[in-house]
Each structure stands twice: as structure tokens, then as C-alpha cells.
Tab-separated table of C-alpha atoms in Angstrom:
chain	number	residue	atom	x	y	z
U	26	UNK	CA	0.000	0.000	0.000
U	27	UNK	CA	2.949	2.362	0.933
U	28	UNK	CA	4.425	1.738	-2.717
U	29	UNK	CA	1.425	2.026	-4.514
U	30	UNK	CA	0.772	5.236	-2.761
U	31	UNK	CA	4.308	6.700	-3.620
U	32	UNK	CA	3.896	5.734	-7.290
U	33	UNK	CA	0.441	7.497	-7.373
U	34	UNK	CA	1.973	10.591	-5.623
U	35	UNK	CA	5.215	10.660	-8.048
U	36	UNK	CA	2.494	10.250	-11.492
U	37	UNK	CA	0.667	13.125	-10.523
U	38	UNK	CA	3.560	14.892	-9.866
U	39	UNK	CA	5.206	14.260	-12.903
U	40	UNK	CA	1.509	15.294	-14.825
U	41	UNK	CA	1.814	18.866	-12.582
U	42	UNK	CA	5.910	19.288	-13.727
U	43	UNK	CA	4.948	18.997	-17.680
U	44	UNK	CA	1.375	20.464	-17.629
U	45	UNK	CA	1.701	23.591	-20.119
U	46	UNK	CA	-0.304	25.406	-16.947
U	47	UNK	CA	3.204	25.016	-14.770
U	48	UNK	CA	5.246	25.724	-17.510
U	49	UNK	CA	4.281	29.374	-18.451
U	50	UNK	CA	8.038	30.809	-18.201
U	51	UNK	CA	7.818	30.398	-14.298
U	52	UNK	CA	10.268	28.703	-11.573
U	53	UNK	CA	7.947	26.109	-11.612
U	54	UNK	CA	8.945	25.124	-15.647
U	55	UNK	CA	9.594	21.255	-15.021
U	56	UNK	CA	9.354	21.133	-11.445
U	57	UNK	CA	6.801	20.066	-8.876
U	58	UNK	CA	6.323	19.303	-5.490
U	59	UNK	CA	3.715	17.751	-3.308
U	60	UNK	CA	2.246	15.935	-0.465
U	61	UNK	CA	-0.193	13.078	0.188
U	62	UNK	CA	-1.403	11.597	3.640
U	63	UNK	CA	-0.746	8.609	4.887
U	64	UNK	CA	-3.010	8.170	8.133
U	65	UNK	CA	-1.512	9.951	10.591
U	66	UNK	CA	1.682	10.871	8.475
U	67	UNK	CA	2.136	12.636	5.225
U	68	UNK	CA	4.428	11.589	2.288
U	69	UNK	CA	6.480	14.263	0.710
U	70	UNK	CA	7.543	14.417	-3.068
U	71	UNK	CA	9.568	15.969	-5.384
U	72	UNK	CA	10.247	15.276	-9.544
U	73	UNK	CA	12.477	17.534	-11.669
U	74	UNK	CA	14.368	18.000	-15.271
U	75	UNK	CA	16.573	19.562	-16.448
U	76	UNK	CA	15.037	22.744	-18.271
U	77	UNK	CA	16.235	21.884	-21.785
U	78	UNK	CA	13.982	19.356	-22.546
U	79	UNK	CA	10.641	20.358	-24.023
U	80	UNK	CA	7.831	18.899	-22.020
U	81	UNK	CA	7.231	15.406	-24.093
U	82	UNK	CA	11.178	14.105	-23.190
U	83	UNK	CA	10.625	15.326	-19.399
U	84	UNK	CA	7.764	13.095	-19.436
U	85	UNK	CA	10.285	10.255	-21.170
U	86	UNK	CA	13.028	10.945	-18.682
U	87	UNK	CA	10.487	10.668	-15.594
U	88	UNK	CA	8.425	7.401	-16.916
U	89	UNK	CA	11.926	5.734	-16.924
U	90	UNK	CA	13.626	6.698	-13.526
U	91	UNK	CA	10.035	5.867	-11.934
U	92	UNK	CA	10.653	2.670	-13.195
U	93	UNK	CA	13.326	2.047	-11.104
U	94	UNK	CA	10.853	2.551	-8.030
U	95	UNK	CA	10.631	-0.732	-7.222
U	96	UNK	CA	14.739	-1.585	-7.843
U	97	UNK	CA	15.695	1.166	-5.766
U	98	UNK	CA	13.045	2.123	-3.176
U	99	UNK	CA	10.797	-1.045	-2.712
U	100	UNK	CA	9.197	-0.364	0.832
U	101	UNK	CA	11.691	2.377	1.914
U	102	UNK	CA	10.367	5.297	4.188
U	103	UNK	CA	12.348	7.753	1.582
U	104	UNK	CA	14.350	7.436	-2.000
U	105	UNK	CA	15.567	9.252	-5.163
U	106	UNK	CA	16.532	8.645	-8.709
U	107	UNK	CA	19.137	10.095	-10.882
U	108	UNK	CA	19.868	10.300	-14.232
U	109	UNK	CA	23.262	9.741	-14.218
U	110	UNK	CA	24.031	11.616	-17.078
U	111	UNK	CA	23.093	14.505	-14.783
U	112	UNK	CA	24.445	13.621	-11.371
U	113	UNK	CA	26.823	15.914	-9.881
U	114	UNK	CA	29.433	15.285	-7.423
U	115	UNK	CA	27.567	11.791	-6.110
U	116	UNK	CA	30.256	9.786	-3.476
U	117	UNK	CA	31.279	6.653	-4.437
U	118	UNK	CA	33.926	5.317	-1.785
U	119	UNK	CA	36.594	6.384	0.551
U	120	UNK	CA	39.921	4.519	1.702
U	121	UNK	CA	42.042	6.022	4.737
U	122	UNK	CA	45.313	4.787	4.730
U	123	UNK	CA	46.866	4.035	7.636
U	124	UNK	CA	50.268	2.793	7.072
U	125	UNK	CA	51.042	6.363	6.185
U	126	UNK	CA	50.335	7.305	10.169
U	127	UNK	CA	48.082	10.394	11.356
U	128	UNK	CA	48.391	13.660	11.685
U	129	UNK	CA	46.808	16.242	14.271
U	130	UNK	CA	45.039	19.127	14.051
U	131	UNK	CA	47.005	22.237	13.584
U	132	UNK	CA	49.874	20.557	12.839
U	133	UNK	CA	52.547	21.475	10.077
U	134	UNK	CA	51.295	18.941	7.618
U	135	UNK	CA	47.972	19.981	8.255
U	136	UNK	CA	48.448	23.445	7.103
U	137	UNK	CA	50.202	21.846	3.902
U	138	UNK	CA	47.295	20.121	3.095
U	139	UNK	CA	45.318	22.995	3.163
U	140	UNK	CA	48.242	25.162	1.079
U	141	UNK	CA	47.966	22.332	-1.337
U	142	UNK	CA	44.555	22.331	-2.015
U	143	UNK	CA	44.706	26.261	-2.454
U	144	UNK	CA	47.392	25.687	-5.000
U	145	UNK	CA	45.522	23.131	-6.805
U	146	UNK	CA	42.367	25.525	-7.233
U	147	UNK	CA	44.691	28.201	-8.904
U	148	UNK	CA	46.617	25.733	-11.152
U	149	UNK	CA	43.607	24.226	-11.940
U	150	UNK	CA	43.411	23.668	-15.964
U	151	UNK	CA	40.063	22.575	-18.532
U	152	UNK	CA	42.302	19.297	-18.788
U	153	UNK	CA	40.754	17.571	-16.029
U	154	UNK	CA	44.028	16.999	-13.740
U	155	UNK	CA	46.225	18.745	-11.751
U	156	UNK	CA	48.390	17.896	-9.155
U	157	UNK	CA	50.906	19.971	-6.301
U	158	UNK	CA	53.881	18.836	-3.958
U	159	UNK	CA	53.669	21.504	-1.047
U	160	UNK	CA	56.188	21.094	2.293
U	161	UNK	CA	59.632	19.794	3.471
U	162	UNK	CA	60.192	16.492	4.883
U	163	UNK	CA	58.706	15.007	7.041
U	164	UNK	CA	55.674	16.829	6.378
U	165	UNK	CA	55.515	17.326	2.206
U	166	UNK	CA	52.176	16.686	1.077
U	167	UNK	CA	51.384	15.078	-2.436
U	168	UNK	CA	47.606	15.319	-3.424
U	169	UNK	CA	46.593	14.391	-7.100
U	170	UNK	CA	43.075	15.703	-8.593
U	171	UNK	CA	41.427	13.267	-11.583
U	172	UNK	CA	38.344	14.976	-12.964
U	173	UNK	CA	36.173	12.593	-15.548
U	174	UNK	CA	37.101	13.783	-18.858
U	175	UNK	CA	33.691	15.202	-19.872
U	176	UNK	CA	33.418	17.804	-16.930
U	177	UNK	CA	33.462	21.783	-17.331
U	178	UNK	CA	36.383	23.546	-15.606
U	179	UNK	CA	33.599	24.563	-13.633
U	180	UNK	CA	32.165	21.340	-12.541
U	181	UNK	CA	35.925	19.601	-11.819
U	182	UNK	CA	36.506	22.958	-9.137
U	183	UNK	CA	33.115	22.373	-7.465
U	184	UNK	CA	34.006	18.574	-7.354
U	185	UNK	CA	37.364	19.073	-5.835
U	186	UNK	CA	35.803	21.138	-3.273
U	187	UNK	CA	33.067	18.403	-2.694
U	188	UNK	CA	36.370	16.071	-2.451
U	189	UNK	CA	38.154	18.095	-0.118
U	190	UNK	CA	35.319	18.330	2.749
U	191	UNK	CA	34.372	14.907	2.105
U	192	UNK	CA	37.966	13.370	2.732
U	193	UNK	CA	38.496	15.565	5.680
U	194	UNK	CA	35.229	14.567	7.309
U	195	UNK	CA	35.864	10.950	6.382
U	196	UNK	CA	39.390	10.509	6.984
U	197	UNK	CA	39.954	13.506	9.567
U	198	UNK	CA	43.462	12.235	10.930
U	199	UNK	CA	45.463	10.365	8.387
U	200	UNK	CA	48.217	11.798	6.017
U	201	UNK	CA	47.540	9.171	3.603
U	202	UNK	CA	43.209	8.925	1.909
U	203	UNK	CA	41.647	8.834	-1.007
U	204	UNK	CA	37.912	9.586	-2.089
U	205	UNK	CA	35.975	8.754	-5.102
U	206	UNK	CA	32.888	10.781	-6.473
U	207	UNK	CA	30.899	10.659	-9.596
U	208	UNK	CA	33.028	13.287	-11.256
U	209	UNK	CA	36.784	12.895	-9.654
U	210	UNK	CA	38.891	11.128	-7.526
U	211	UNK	CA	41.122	12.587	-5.239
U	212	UNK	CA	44.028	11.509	-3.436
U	213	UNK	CA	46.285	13.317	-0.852
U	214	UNK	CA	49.406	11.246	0.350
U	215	UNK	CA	52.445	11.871	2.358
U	216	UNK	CA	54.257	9.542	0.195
U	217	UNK	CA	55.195	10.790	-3.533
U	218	UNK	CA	54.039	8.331	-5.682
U	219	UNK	CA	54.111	10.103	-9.123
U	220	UNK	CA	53.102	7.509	-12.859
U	221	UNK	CA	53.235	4.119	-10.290
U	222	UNK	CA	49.805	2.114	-10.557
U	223	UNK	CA	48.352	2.303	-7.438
U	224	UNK	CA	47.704	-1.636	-6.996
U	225	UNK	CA	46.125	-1.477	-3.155
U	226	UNK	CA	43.349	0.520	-3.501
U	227	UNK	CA	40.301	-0.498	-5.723
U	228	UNK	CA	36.872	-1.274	-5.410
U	229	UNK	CA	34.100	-2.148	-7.516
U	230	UNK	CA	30.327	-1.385	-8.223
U	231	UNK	CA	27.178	-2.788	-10.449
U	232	UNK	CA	24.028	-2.478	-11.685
U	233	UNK	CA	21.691	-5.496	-9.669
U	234	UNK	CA	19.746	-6.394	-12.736
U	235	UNK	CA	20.990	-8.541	-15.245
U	236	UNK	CA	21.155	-7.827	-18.893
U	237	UNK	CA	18.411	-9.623	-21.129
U	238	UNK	CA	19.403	-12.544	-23.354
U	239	UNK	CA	22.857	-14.633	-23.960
U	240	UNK	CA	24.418	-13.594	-20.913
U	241	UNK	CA	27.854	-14.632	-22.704
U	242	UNK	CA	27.225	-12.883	-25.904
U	243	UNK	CA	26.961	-9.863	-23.441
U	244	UNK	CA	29.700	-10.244	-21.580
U	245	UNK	CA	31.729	-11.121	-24.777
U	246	UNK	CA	30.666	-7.497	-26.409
U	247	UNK	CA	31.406	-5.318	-23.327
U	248	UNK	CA	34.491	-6.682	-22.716
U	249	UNK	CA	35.535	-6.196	-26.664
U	250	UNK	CA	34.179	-2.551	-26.249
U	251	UNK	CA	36.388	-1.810	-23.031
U	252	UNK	CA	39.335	-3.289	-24.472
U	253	UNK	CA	38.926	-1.102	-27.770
U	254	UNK	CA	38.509	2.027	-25.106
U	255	UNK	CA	41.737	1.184	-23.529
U	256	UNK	CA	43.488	0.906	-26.557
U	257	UNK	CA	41.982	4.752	-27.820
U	258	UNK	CA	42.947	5.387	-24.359
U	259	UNK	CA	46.405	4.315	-24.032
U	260	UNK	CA	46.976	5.692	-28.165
U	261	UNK	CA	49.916	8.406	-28.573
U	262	UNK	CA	47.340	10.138	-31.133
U	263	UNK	CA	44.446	10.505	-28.618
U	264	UNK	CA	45.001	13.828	-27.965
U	265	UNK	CA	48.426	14.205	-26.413
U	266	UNK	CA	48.231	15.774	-22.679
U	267	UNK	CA	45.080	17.746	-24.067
U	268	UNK	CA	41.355	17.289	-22.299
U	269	UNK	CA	40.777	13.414	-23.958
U	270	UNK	CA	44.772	12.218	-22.740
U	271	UNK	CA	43.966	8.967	-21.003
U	272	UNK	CA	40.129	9.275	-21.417
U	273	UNK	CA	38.227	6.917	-24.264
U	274	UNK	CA	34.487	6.964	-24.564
U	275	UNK	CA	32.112	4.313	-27.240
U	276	UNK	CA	28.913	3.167	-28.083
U	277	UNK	CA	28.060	-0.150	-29.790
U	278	UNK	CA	24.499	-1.449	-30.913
U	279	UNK	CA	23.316	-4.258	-29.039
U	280	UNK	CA	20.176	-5.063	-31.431
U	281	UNK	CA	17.635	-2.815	-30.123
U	282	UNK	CA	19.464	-1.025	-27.391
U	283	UNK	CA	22.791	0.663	-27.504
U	284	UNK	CA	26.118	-0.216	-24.913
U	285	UNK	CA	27.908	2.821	-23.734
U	286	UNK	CA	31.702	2.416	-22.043
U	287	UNK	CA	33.846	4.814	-20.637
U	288	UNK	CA	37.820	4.159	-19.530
U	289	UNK	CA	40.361	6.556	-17.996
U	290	UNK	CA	43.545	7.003	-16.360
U	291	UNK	CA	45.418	9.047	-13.967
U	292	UNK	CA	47.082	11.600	-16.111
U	293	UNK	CA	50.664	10.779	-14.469
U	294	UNK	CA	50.883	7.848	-15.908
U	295	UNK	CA	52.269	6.909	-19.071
U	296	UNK	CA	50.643	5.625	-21.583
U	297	UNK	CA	52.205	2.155	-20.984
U	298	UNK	CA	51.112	2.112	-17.482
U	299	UNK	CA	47.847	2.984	-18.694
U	300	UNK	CA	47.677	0.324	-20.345
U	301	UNK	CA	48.709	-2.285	-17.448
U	302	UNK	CA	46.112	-0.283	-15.454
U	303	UNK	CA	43.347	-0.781	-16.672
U	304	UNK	CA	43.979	-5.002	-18.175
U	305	UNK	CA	44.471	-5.340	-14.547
U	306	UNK	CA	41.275	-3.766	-13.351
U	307	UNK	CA	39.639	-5.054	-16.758
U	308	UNK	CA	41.145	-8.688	-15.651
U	309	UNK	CA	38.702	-8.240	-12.504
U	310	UNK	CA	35.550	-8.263	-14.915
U	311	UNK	CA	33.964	-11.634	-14.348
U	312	UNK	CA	34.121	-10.681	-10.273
U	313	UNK	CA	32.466	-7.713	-10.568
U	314	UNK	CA	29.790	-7.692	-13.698
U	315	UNK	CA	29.021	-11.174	-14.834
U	316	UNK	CA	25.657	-10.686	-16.869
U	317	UNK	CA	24.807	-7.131	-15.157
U	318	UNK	CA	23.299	-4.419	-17.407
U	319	UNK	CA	26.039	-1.797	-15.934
U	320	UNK	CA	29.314	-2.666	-13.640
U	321	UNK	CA	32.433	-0.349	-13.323
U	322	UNK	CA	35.736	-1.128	-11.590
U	323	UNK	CA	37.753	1.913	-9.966
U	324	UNK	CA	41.399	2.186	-8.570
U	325	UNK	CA	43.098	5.437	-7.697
U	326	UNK	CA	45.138	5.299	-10.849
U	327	UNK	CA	42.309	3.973	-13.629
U	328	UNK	CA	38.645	3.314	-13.999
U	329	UNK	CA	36.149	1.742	-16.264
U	330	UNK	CA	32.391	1.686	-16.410
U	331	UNK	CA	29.878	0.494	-18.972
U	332	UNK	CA	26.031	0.923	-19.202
U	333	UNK	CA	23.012	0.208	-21.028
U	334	UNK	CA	22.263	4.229	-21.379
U	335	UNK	CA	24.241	7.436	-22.089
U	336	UNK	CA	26.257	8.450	-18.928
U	337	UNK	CA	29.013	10.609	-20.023
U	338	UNK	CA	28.686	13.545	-22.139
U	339	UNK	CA	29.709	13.009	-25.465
U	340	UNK	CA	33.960	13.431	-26.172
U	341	UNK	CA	35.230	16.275	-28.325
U	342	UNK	CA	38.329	17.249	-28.911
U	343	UNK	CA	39.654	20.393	-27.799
């Protein structure tokens, strides 16, 4: 009764957000909110797009994350969904390392952290990564910015703010931590570990439903696309140190539907690293995304996702 009630709430919400009478050039163009009671309680919802759609593909969009209602909310006193290709700055994982040792408050490598990260913001280029060695010994500080390679300058300096509060709060007292988002990964060590693959710290993530049909024609096509992305990836001709260095995006048809795949590296690398980065993390495959319609694998120094819909913004070269 609680879902069905959600679902009814979210439908007539999603009428309201495209209905010609809410979309007369006012705040309310593609937004609604509302309420429904529930006994004694009240449920509160809330349904958006972005305002560049016309009316008929907010109502596509919509249809198809409510969809998901029942994959990602079944039961649950409160839940959201994204479309991904729109998410901004969403946290993925954290790993504090403590074989580096801690640090307190106040302290001399504290305050190079924080020079560091004030350094980064003014170095910070459209290419996606920067990187700043701030601090004698024993207290240098090495942090390393990676910003996917479809993001705005814009977007990476609000996600390596995001990055910066989030480690802190997550990993208050050690030198060494990493944190993954969405849109970057950052890492801030105490030891200088400049083009090495970062071999310790991985992790991986998938989509819970599997992908319809052959199962092994599936996985056979997805891993053929990632291993074409990491050779565009790893290619001397894709875009030397320029926006797209390390960074490889495809689609393939899949009959009706269409595959998409992203890969990328840490921009210290070289391109041969690159290379052993991301067979090793593509090696890890049949662990992580047997038959799923999405799966990703992410280290500090390389990534890879693919999906069954558009999740990165088109690549152009610059």
C-alpha cells in the first residue's frame, strides 16, 4: 500500500511538472512538489528535469527513472533517482590509509594540506588533472586531482571542493586517503608516488539487474568494447596531454538497445602504465559484472564503467 501510494503521488507529480499550466516561463517550468497523507503521516515528493527538454522528453526521462521505483526504493520510508548523465558530485567510496600514520590538528602537515589544495584551485586547468607537492620532509604533502574527462572547468573545481570536505570529514586524521565521487577522484598522500599504478586501492560497483538474453554474448561485447577504449585510451594520437589524454568513450548497438563504455587514467601515468592499469582492473571483470546491465571497476590510478544508457557527455576534442 505504501508503494502504490508513492507511485500514485510521483504520477501526478510528474503530470503537474509537464502540464503547459506550470510551464508558463515560471520557476515552476519542469518542477513540482507535493504531499499526500498517509493516516496519521504525510508523504512528501519531489520530480524535476533539467530545463532543456521540451515537455514530451521530461515526461520520457520521468516514466523511466520511476521505473526504477521498485529496484531502488521497494518499501523504503524515503528514495531518489538520478539520471546519471546529470548527477553531480555523487560519493562513491573512501579509503584512509593508515600505514602512512596520522596527523593532528594544527599541525605542520595539516596546514600543507590545506596550502595544497589552495594551490591546486589556482593551477587548476580545462584538462581535467592537476596535481601539487607543497612542504619539506617530514611533512611534504602530495595530493593528485582526476576529474572525468567530460566535466566543465567549472564542474571539476566544485568537485574538488566536494572532495576536499568529504575526505576531511571521512578521513579527519590520516596523512595518507583517497575519495571517489561521480566526477573525480582525489588523493592526498604523504608519500610521492608520481606515474606508479596504485595496486592497493580499488573497489568495484554494479548495476543489480541482469542484462536480457545470452548472458555470454553480453559479456563477450562489453568486454571487446572496453578493451577497444583502452586501446583509444592508451593511443599516442588521442590527444596528447590535451582534455581526452587517457580518457576513451564508445557506443556499440546491441540489437535494439545501444552499450555505452567509458575508460580513464590518472594523467601521471604513461601511456604504458595505462595500459597495465586498466587489463588489470579489466582482468577483474567476471568478479564484478558477470551478466549485469552496468558494472564499473575503480582504482586510484584507472577506472572503467559500462552501461546500457548514455552516462558521459559526449567526447570532443579540444
Amino acid at each position: 500500500m505504501f508503494n502504490k501510494n508513492t507511485r500514485t503521488l510521483l504520477y501526478e507529480l510528474k503530470e503537474k511538472a509537464i502540464s503547459k499550466g506550470n510551464n508558463a516561463g515560471k520557476i515552476q517550468f519542469l518542477y513540482a512538489t507535493g504531499e499526500r497523507s498517509l493516516g496519521t503521516k504525510k508523504l512528501y515528493a519531489l520530480v524535476q528535469c533539467t530545463k532543456d527538454l521540451l515537455d514530451n522528453n521530461c515526461n520520457v526521462c520521468l516514466n523511466w527513472i520511476m521505473a526504477k521505483l521498485t529496484e531502488c526504493c521497494n518499501g523504503k520510508q524515503g528514495g531518489r533517482v538520478t539520471d546519471a548523465l546529470n548527477q553531480t558530485n555523487a560519493y562513491l567510496h573512501h579509503t584512509c590509509i593508515n600505514s602512512q600514520g596520522t596527523y593532528r590538528p594544527g599541525s605542520p602537515y595539516e596546514e600543507n594540506v590545506n596550502r595544497a589544495i589552495k594551490t591546486m584551485f589556482k593551477k587548476l586547468l580545462d584538462y581535467g588533472f592537476i596535481h601539487s607537492v607543497v612542504g619539506d620532509a617530514p611533512n611534504t604533502v602530495y595530493p593528485k586531482l582526476q576529474c572525468r574527462g567530460d566535466l566543465s572547468l567549472s564542474q571539476c573545481h566544485s568537485c574538488l571542493t566536494t572532495a576536499f570536505a568529504g575526505i576531511r570529514k571521512r578521513c579527519p586524521k590520516n596523512k595518507g586517503r583517497i575519495i571517489w565521487y561521480e566526477n573525480c577522484v582525489l588523493e592526498i598522500s604523504s608519500v610521492y608516488r608520481w606515474s606508479q599504478i596504485d595496486y592497493q586501492n580499488n573497489f568495484f560497483l554494479y548495476n543489480a539487474k541482469d542484462a536480457s538474453g545470452d548472458k555470454e554474448s553480453f559479456n563477450k561485447k562489453t568486454k571487446a568494447l572496453l578493451y577497444n577504449l583502452k586501446e583509444k585510451a592508451s593511443s599516442k594520437e588521442n590527444d596528447p596531454y590535451g582534455k581526452n589524454y587517457m580518457y576513451a568513450t564508445m557506443e556499440e548497438s546491441l540489437g535494439t538497445m545501444k552499450l555505452y563504455g567509458m575508460v580513464q587514467c590518472m594523467k601521471d601515468l604513461s601511456v604504458k602504465n595505462c595500459s597495465l592499469c586498466l587489463d588489470w582492473i579489466m582482468a577483474k571483470f567476471p568478479k564484478c559484472c558477470n551478466g549485469k546491465q552496468g558494472g564499473r571497476v575503480l582504482c586510484t590510478s584507472c577506472n572503467f564503467r559500462y552501461e546500457l544508457y548514455p552516462f558521459v557527455k559526449p567526447l570532443v576534442k579540444t
